[in-house]
Short mmCIF file of C-alpha atoms in Angstrom, two decimals:
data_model
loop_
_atom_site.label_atom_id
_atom_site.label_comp_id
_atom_site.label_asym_id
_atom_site.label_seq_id
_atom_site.Cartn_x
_atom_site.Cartn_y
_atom_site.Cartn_z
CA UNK S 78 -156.78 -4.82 -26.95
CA UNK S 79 -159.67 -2.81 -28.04
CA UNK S 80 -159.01 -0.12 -25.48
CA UNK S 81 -154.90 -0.29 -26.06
CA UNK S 82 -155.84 0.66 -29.90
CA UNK S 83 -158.42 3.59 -28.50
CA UNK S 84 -155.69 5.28 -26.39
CA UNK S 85 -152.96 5.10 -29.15
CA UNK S 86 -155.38 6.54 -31.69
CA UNK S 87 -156.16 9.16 -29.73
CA UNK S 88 -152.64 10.01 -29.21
CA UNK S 89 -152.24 10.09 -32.85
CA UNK S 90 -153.99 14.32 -32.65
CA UNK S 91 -151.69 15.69 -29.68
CA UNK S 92 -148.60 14.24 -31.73
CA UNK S 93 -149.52 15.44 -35.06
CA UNK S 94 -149.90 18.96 -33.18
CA UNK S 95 -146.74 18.83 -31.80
CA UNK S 96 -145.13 17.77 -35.19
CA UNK S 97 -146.92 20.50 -36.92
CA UNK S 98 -146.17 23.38 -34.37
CA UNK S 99 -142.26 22.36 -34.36
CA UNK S 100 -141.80 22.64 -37.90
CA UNK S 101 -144.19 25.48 -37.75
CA UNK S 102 -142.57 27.57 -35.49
CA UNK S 103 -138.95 26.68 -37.62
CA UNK S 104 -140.06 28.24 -40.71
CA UNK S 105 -140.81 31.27 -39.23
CA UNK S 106 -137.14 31.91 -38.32
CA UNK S 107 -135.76 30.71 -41.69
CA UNK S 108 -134.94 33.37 -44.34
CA UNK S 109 -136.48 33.44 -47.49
CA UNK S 110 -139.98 32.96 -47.63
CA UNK S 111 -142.42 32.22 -51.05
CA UNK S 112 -143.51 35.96 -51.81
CA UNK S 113 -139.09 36.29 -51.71
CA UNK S 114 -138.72 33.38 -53.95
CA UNK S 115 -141.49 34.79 -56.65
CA UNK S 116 -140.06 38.56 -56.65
CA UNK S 117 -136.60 37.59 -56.44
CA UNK S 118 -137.48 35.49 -59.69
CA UNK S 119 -139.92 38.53 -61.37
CA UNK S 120 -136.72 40.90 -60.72
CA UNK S 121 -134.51 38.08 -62.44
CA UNK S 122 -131.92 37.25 -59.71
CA UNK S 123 -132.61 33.46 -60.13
CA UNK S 124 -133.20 31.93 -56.54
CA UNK S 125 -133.11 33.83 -53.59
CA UNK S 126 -130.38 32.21 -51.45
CA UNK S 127 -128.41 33.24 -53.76
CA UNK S 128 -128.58 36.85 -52.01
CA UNK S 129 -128.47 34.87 -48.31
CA UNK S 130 -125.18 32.90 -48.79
CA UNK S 131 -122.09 34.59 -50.16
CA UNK S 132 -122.39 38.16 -50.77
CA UNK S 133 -126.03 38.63 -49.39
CA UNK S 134 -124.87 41.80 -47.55
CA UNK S 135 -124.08 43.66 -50.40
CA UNK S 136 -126.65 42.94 -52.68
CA UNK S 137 -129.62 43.77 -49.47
CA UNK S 138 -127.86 47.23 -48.76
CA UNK S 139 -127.94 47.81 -52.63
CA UNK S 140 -131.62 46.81 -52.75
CA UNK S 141 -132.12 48.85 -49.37
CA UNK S 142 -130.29 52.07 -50.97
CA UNK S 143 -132.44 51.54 -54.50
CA UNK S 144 -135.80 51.01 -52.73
CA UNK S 145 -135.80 48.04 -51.09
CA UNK S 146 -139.88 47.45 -50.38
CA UNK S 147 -140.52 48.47 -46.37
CA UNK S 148 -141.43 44.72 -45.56
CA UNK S 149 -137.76 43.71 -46.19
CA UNK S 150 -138.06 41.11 -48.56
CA UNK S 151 -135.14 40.81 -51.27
CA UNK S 152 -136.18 41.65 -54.69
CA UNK S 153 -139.12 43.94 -54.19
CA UNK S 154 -137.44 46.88 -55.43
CA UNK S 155 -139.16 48.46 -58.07
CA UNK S 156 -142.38 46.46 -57.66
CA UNK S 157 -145.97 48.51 -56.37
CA UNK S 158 -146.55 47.87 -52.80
CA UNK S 159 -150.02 46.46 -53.64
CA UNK S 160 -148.85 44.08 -55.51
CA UNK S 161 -146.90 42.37 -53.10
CA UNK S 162 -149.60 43.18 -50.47
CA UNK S 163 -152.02 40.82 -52.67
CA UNK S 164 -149.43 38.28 -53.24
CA UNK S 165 -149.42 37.73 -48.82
CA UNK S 166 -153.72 37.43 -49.20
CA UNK S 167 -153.37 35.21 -51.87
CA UNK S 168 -151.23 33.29 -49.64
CA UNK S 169 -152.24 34.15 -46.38
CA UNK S 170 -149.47 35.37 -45.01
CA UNK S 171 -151.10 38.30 -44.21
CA UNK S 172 -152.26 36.91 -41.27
CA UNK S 173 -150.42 36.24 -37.17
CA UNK S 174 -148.37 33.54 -37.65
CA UNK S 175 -150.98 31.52 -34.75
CA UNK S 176 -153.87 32.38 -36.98
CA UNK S 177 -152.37 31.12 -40.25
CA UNK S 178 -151.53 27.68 -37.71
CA UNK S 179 -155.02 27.07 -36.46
CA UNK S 180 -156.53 27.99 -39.94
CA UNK S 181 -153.82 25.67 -41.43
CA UNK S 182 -154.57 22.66 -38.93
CA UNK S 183 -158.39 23.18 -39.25
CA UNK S 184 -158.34 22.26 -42.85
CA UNK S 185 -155.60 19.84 -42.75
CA UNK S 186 -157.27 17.39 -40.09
CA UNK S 187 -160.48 17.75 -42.73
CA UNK S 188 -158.10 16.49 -45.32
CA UNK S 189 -158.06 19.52 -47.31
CA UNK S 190 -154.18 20.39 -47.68
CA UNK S 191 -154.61 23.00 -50.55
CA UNK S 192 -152.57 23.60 -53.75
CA UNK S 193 -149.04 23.99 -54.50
CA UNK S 194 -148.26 27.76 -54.30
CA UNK S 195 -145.73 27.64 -57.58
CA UNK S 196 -147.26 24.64 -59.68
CA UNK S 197 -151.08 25.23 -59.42
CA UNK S 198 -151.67 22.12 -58.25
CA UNK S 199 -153.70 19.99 -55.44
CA UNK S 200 -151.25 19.02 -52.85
CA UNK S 201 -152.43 15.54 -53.12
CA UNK S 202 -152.71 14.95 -56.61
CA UNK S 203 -148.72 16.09 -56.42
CA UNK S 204 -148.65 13.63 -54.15
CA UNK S 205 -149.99 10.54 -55.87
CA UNK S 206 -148.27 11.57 -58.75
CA UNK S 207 -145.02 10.91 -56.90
CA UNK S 208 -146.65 7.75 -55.36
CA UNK S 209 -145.43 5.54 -57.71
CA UNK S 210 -142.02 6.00 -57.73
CA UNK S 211 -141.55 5.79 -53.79
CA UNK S 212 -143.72 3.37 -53.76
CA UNK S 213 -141.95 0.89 -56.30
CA UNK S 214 -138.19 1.88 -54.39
CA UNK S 215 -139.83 1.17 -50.50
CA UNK S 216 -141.72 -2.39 -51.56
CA UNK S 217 -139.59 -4.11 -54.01
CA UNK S 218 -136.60 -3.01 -51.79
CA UNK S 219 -138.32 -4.22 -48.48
CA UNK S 220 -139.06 -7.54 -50.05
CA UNK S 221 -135.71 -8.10 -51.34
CA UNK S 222 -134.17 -7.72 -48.05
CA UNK S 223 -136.53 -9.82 -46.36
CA UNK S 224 -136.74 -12.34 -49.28
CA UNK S 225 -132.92 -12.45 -48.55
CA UNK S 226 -131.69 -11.95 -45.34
CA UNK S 227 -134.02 -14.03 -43.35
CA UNK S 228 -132.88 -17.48 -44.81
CA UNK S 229 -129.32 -15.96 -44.98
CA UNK S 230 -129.66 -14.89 -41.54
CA UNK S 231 -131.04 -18.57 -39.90
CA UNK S 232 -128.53 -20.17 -42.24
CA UNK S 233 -125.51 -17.75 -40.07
CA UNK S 234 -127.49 -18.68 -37.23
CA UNK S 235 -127.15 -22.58 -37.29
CA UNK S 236 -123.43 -22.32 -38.84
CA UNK S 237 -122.97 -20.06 -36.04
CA UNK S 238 -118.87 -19.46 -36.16
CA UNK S 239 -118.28 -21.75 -38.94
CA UNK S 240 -116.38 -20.26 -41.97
CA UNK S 241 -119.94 -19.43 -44.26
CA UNK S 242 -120.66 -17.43 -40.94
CA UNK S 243 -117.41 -15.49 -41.05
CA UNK S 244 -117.29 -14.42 -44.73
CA UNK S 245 -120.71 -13.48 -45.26
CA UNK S 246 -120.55 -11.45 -42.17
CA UNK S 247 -117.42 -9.60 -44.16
CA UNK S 248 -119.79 -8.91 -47.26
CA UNK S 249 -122.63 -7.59 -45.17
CA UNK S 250 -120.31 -5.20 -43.14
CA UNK S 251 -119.21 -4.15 -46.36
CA UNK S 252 -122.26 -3.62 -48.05
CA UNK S 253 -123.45 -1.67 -44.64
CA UNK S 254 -120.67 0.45 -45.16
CA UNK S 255 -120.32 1.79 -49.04
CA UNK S 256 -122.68 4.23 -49.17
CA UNK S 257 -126.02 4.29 -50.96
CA UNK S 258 -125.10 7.25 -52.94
CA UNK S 259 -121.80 5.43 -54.22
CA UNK S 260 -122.89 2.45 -54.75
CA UNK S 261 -125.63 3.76 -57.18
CA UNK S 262 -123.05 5.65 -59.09
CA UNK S 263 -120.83 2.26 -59.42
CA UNK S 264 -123.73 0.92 -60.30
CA UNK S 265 -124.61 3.33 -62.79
CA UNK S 266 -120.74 2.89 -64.35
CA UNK S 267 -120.63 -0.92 -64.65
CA UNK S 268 -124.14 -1.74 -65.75
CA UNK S 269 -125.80 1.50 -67.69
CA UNK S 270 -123.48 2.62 -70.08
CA UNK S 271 -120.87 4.32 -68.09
CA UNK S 272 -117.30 3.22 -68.95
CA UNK S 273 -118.59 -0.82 -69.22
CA UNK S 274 -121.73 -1.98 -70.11
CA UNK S 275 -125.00 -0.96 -71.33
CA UNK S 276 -127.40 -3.13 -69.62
CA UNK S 277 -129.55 -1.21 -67.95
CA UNK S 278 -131.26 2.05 -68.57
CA UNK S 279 -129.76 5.31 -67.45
CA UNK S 280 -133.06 6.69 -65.76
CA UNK S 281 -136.75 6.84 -65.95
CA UNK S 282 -139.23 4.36 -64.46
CA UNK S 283 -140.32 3.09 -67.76
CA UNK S 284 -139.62 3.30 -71.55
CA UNK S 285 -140.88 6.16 -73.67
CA UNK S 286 -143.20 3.79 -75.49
CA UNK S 287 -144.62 2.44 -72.79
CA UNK S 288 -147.85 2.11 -73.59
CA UNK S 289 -147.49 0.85 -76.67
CA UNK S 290 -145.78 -2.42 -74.96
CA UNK S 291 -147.87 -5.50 -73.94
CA UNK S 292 -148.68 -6.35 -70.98
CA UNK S 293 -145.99 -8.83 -70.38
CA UNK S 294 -143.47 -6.37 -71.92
CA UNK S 295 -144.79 -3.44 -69.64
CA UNK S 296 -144.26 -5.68 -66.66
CA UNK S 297 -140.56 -6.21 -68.22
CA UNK S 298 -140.00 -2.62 -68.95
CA UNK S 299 -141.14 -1.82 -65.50
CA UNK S 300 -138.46 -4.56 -64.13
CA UNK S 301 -135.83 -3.72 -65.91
CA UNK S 302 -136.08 0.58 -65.11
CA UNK S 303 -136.57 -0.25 -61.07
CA UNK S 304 -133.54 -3.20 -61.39
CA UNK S 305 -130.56 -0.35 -60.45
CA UNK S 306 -132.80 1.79 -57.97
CA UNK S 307 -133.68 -1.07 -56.10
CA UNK S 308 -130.23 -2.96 -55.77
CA UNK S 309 -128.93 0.86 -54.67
CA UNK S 310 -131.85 1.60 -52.00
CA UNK S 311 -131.33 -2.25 -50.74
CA UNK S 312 -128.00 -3.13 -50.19
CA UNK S 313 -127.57 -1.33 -46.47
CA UNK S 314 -130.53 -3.07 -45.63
CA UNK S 315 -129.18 -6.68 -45.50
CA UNK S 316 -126.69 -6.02 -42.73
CA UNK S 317 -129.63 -4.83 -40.11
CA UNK S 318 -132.40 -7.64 -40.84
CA UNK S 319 -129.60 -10.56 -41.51
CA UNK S 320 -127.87 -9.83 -38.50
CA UNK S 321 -131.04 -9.22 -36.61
CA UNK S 322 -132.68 -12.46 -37.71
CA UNK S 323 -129.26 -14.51 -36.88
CA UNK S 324 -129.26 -12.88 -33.21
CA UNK S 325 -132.95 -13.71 -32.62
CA UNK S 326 -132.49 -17.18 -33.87
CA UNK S 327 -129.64 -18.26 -31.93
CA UNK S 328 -131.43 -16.36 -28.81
CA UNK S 329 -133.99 -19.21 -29.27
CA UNK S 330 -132.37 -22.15 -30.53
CA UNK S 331 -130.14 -22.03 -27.25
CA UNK S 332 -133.75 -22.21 -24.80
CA UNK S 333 -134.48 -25.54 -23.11
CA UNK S 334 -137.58 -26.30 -25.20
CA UNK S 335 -135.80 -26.70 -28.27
CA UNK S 336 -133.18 -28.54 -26.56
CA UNK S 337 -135.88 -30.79 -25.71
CA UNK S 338 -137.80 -30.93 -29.24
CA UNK S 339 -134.14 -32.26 -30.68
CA UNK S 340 -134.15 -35.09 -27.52
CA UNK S 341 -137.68 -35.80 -28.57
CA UNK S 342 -135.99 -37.17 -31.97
CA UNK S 343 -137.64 -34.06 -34.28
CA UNK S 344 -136.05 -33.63 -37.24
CA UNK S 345 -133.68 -30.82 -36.55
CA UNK S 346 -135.86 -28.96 -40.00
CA UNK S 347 -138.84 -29.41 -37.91
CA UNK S 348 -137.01 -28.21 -35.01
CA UNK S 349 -136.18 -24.73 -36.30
CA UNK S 350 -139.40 -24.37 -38.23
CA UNK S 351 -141.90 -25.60 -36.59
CA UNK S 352 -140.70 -24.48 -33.39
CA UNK S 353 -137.68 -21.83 -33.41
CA UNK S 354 -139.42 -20.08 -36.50
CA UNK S 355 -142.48 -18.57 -34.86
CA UNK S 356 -140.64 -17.30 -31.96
CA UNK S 357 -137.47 -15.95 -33.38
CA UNK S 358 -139.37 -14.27 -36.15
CA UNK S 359 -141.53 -12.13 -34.32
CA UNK S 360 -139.45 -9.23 -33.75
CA UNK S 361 -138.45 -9.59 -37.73
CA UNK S 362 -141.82 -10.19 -39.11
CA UNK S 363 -143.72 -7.48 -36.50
CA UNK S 364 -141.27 -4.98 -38.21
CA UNK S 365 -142.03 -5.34 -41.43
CA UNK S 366 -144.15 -2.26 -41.18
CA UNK S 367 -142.29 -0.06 -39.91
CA UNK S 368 -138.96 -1.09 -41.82
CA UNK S 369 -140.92 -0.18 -45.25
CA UNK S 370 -141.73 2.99 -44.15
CA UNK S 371 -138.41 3.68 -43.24
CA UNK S 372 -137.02 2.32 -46.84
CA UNK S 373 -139.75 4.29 -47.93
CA UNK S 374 -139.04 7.82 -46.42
CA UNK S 375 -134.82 7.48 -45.92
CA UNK S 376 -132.65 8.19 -48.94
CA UNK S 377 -134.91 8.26 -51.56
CA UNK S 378 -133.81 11.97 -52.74
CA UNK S 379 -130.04 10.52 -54.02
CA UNK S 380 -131.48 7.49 -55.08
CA UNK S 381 -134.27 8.89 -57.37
CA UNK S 382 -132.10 12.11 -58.16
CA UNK S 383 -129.13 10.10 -59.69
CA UNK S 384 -131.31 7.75 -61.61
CA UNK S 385 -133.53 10.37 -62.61
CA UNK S 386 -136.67 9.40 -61.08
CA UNK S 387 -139.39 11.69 -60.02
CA UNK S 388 -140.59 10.43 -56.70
CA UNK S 389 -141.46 11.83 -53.21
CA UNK S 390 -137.84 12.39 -52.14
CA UNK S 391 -137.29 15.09 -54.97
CA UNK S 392 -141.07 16.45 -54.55
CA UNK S 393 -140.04 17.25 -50.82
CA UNK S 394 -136.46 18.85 -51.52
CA UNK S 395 -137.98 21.10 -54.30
CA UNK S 396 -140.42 22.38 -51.77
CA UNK S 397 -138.38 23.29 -48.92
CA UNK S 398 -135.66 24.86 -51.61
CA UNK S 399 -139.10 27.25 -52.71
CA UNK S 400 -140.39 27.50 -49.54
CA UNK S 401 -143.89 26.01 -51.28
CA UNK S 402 -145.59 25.89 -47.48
CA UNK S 403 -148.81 24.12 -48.32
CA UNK S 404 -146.50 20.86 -50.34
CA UNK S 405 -144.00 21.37 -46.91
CA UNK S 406 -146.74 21.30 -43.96
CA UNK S 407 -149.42 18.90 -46.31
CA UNK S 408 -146.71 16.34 -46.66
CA UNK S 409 -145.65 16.61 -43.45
CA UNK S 410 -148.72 16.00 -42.08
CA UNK S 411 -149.86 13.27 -44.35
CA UNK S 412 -147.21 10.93 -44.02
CA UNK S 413 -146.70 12.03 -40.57
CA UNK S 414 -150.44 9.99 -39.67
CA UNK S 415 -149.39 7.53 -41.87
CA UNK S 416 -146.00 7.04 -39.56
CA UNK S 417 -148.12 7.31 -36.63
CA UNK S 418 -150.84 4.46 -38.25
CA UNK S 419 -147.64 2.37 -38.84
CA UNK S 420 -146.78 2.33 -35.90
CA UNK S 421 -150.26 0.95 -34.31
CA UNK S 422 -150.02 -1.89 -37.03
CA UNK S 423 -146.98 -2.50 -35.69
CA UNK S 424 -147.95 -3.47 -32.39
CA UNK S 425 -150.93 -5.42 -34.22
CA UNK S 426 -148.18 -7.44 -36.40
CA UNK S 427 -146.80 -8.34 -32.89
CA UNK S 428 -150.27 -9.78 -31.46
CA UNK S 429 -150.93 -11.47 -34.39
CA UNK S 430 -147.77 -13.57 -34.84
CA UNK S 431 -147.55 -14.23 -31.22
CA UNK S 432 -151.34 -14.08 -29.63
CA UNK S 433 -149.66 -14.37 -26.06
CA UNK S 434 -148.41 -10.47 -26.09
CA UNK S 435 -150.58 -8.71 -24.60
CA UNK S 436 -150.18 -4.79 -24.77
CA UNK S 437 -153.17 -4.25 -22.12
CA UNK S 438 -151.87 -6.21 -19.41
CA UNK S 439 -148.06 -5.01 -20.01
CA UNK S 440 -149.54 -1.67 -19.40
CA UNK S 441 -151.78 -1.97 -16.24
#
């Protein structure tokens, strides 16, 4: 096993590279870099796409016909050639595009990802700032669903085709299919003040006096802010694990050594714990991993936009819109080896809930 975790770490630095030098190479063909964005705002046009999408064409030949700057970026008219010469050191964009890459990567895999180029800022202390946030929608809402669909799912599993089986099979197809977006917003409606009641509070993570609460009323506060982001980021996630959990179950229950176990006389509870359980959970349990990171990473920008939350998802958007490279490429790459770490616990989960796998052997 030893060696199976050596070769998959050492693929973790090829994979990163190839990561970084796709989304690299991208931003190098998309319009509108930073030095745009800050002159565009100096010369008061607001954001720069502004100039890209409708009507770009005129307002570039105007700007080329007034004194566009040589280097062709939008808004430099009327601004000293140095200065926008210093603003590309002080970013380094002065530099080939493959120098700025291996300079880039050589401080990146040292764990140095730089400062924000708009907010003055350490990438990572933005970062862990935002922690929080994602971090309280990806683990309560993994949880939940697991907390939930597993016994729902064994329950489907041994009432497999009875009427329980049929209509909460029609609520989790349901809930699969209303949109996370939407079903925030309903949320939002019925239970914070909307058009019924006023339950729950409209946004925030926690109250404005905060830390004047106790402890037991901070741990209240905290429950009751997270209650409406965490019912909107889990309700699609029932329909996979539930479903998945009832498949893998009734996989196992149907094999010969349960079939067996039940002639033995075992209680049929003993049955599917102490012998279905282990088995049929492995895929489920292995996963857990990998499923929060997913919760963690997908559709936390609606989520945490609608109820006003100030998380990772809305730290990632703001930085593409400004083209703020180092928060872009530092990002990427940190949670990027944290994917790729997942993924090698992963396979751990799987030897450690079932010692027979063997990812070694499989592979010789």
């Amino acid at each position: 096993m030893g060696a199976y975790i050596l070769r998959r770490l050492l693929l973790i630095i090829p994979t990163l590279l190839g990561i970084m030098i796709i989304n690299f190479t991208l931003t190098q063909f998309v319009p509108g870099g930073p030095i745009e964005q800050i002159l565009a705002q100096m010369e008061g046009q607001g954001d720069v796409f502004e100039g890209i999408s409708g009507g770009g064409s005129e307002v570039i030949e105007s700007q080329a016909g007034e004194g566009a700057d040589a280097s062709g970026y939008v808004g430099a008219r009327g601004l000293p050639k140095d200065f926008i010469e210093e603003l590309e050191r002080e970013f380094g964009l002065d530099k080939p595009p493959l120098e700025q890459f291996l300079h880039m990567m050589g401080r990146y895999f040292r764990f140095d990802f730089g400062e924000s180029y708009f907010r003055s800022v350490g990438v990572l202390d933005l970062v862990w700032e935002k922690m929080p946030v994602s971090i309280t929608l990806g683990l309560w809402s993994t949880v939940i669903a697991y907390l939930v669909s597993i016994p729902l799912g064994i329950r489907k599993a041994v009432r497999d085709g009875s009427s329980f089986d049929t209509w909460t099979s029609g609520l989790i197809i349901v809930a699969y299919a209303i949109p996370g977006f939407l079903f925030a917003i309903l949320l939002l409606v019925l239970f914070a003040g909307g058009s019924f009641w006023q339950i729950f509070p409209l946004r925030g993570l926690t109250s404005d006096n905060f830390e004047d609460l106790t402890l037991i009323g901070k741990v209240l506060d905290y429950l009751w802010h997270i209650t409406l982001p965490v019912v909107a980021s889990t309700i699609s996630a029932f329909a996979t694990l539930t479903l998945l959990t009832k498949n893998s179950f009734l996989d196992e229950i149907r094999k010969q050594y349960v079939v067996t176990a039940r002639a033995k006389g075992l209680a049929e509870s003993r049955v599917l714990y102490g012998h279905v359980f282990r088995n049929a959970m492995l895929i489920v349990i292995a996963g857990f991993p990998s499923v929060f990171i997913g919760i963690f990473f997908g559709g936390s920008l609606i989520i945490e936009t609608i109820f006003s939350l100030d998380g990772l998802g809305r730290l990632g958007f703001e930085a593409a819109v400004a083209r703020d490279y180092p928060v872009i490429f530092g990002t990427l790459f940190f949670f990027g080896l944290i994917g790729l770490v997942v993924g090698i616990l992963s396979d751990l989960m799987y030897v450690f809930v079932d010692p027979r796998i063997d990812f070694e052997t499989r592979e010789g």
